[in-house]
mmCIF file of N, CA and C in Angstrom:
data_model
loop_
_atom_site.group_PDB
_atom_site.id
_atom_site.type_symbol
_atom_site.label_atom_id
_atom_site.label_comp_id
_atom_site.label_asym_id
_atom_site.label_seq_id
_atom_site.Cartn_x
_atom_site.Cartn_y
_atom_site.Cartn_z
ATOM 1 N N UNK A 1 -83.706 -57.682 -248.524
ATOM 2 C CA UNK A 1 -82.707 -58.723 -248.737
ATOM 3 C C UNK A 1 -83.385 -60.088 -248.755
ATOM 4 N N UNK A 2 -82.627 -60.866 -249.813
ATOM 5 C CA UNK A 2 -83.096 -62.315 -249.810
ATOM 6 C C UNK A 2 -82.405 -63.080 -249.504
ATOM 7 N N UNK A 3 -82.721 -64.192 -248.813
ATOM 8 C CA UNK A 3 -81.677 -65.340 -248.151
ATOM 9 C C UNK A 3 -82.412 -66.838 -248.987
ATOM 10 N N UNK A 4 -81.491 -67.659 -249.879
ATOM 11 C CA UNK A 4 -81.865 -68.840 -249.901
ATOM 12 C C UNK A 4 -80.812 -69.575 -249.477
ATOM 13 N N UNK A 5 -81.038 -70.769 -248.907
ATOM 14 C CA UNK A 5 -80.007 -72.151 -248.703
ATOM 15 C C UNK A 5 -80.315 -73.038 -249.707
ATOM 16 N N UNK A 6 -79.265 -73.845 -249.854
ATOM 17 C CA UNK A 6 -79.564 -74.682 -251.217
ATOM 18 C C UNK A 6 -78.030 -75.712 -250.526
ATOM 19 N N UNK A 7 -78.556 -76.776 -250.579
ATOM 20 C CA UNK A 7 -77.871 -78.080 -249.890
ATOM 21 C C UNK A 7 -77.475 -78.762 -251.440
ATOM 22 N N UNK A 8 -76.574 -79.441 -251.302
ATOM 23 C CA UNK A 8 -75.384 -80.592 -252.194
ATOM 24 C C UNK A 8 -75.381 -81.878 -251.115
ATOM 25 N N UNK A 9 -76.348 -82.293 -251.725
ATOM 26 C CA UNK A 9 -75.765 -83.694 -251.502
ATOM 27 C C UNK A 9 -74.364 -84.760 -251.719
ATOM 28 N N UNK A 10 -73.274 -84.192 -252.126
ATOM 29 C CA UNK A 10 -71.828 -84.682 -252.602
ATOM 30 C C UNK A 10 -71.216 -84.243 -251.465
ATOM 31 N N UNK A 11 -71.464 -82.600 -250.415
ATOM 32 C CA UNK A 11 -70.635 -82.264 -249.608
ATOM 33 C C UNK A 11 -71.379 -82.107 -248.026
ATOM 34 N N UNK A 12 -70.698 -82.159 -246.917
ATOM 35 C CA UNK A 12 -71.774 -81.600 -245.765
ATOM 36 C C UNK A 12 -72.011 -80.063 -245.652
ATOM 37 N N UNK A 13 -72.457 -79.035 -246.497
ATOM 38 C CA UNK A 13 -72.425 -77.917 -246.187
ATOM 39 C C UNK A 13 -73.772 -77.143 -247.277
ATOM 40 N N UNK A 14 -74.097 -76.234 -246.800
ATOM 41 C CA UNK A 14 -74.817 -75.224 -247.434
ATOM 42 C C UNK A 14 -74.056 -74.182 -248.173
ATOM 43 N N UNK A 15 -75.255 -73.599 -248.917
ATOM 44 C CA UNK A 15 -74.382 -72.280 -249.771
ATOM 45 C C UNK A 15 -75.637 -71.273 -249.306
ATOM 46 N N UNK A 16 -74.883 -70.471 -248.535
ATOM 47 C CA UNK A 16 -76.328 -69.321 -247.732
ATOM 48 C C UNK A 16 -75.908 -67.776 -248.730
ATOM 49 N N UNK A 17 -76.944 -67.943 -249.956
ATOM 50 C CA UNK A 17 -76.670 -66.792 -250.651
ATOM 51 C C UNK A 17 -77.783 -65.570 -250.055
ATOM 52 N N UNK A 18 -77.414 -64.297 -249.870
ATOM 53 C CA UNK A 18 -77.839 -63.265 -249.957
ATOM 54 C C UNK A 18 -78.084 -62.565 -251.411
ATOM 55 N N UNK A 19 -79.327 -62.106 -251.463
ATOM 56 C CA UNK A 19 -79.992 -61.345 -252.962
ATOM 57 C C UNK A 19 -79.937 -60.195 -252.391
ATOM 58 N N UNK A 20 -79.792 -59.127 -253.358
ATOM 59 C CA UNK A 20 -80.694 -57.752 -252.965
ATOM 60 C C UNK A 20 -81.870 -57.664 -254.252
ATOM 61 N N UNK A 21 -82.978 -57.197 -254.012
ATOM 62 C CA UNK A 21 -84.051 -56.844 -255.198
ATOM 63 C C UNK A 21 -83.032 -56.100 -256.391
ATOM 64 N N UNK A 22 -83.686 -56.570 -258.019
ATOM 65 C CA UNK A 22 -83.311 -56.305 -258.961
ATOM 66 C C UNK A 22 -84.779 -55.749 -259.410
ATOM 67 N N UNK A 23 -84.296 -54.838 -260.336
ATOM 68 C CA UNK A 23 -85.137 -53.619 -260.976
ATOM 69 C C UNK A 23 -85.505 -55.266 -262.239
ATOM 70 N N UNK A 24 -84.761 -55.823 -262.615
ATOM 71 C CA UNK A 24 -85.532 -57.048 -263.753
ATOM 72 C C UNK A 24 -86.369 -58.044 -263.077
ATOM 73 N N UNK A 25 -87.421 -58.201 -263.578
ATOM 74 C CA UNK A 25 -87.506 -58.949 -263.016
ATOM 75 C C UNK A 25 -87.649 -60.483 -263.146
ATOM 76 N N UNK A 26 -87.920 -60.903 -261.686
ATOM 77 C CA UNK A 26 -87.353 -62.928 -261.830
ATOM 78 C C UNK A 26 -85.944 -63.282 -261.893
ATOM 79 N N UNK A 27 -85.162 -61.542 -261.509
ATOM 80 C CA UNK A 27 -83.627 -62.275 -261.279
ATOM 81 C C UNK A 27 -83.454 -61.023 -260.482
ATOM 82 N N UNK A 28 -81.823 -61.828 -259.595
ATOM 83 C CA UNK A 28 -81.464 -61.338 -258.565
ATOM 84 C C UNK A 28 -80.047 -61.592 -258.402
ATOM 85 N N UNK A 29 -79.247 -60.565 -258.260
ATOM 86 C CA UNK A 29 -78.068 -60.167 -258.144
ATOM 87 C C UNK A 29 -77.447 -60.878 -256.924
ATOM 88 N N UNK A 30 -76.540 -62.162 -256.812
ATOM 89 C CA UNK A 30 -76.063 -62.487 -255.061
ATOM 90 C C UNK A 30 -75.206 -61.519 -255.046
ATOM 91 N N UNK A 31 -75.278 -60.717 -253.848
ATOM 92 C CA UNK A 31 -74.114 -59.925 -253.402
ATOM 93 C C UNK A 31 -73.068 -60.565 -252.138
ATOM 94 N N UNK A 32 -73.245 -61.816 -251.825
ATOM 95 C CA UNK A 32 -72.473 -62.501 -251.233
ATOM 96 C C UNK A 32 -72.921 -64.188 -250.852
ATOM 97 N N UNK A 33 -72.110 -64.489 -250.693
ATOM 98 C CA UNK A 33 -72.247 -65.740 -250.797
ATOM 99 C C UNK A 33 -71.539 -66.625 -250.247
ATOM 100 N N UNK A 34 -71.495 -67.400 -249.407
ATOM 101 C CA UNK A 34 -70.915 -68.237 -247.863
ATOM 102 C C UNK A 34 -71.135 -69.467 -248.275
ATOM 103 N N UNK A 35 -69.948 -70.154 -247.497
ATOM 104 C CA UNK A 35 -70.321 -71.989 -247.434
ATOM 105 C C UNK A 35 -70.206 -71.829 -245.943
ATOM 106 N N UNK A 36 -71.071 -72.021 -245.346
ATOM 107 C CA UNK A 36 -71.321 -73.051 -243.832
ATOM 108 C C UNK A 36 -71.926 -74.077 -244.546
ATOM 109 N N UNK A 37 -70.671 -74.867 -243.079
ATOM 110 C CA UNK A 37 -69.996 -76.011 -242.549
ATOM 111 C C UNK A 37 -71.560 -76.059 -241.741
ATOM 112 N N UNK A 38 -71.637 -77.743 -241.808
ATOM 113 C CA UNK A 38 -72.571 -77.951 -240.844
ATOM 114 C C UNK A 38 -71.833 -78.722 -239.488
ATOM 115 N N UNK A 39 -72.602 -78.923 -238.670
ATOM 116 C CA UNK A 39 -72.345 -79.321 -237.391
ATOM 117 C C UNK A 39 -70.982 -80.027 -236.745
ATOM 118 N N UNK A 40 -70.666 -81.046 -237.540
ATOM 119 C CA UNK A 40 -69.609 -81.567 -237.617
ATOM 120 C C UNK A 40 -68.059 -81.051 -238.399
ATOM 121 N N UNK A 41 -68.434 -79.883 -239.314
ATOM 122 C CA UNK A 41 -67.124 -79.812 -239.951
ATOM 123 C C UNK A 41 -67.289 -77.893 -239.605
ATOM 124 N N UNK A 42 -68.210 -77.695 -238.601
ATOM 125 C CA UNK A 42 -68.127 -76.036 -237.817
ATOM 126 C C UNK A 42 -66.685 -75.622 -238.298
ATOM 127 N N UNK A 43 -65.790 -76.112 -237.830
ATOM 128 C CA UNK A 43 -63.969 -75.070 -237.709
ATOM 129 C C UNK A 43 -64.109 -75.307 -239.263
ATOM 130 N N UNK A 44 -64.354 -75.508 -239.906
ATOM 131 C CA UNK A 44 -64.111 -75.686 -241.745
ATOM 132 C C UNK A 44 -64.827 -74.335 -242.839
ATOM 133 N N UNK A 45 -64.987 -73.293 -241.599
ATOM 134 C CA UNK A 45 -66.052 -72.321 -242.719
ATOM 135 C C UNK A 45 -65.083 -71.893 -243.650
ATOM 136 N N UNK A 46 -65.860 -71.747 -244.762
ATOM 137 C CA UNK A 46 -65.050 -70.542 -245.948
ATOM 138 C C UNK A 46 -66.595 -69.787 -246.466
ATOM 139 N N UNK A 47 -65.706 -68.679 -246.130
ATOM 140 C CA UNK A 47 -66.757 -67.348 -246.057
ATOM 141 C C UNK A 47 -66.449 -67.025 -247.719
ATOM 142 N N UNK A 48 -67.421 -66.334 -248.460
ATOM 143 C CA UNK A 48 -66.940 -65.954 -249.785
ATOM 144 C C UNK A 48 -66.657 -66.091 -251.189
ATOM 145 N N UNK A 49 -66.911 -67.807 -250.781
ATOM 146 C CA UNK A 49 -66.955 -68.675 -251.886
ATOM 147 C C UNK A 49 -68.529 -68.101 -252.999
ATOM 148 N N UNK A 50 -68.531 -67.918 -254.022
ATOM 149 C CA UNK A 50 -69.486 -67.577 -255.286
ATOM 150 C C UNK A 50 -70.010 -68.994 -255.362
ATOM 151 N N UNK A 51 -71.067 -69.019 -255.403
ATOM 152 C CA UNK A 51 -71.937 -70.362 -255.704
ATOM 153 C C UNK A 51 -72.061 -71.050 -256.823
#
């Protein structure tokens, strides 16, 4: 499994995508995909959001 974070500067939050390995290669399938809330907006998660 692959984990990248990738930050927006427009919002306070991350997008913490999960990969699994793809048989092509140089690409990768997200099989899920989360917005955490950072520190200050914690009670604000939405789980599920597609990046």
């Amino acid at each position: 499994m692959f984990e990248s974070k990738i930050a927006f500067p427009w919002q306070p939050a991350y997008i913490k995508v999960i990969y699994r390995p793809s048989p092509t290669p140089g690409w990768r399938k997200p099989v899920h995909a989360g917005v955490v809330m950072m520190e200050k907006d914690r009670g604000r998660e939405e789980i599920g959001k597609d990046g």
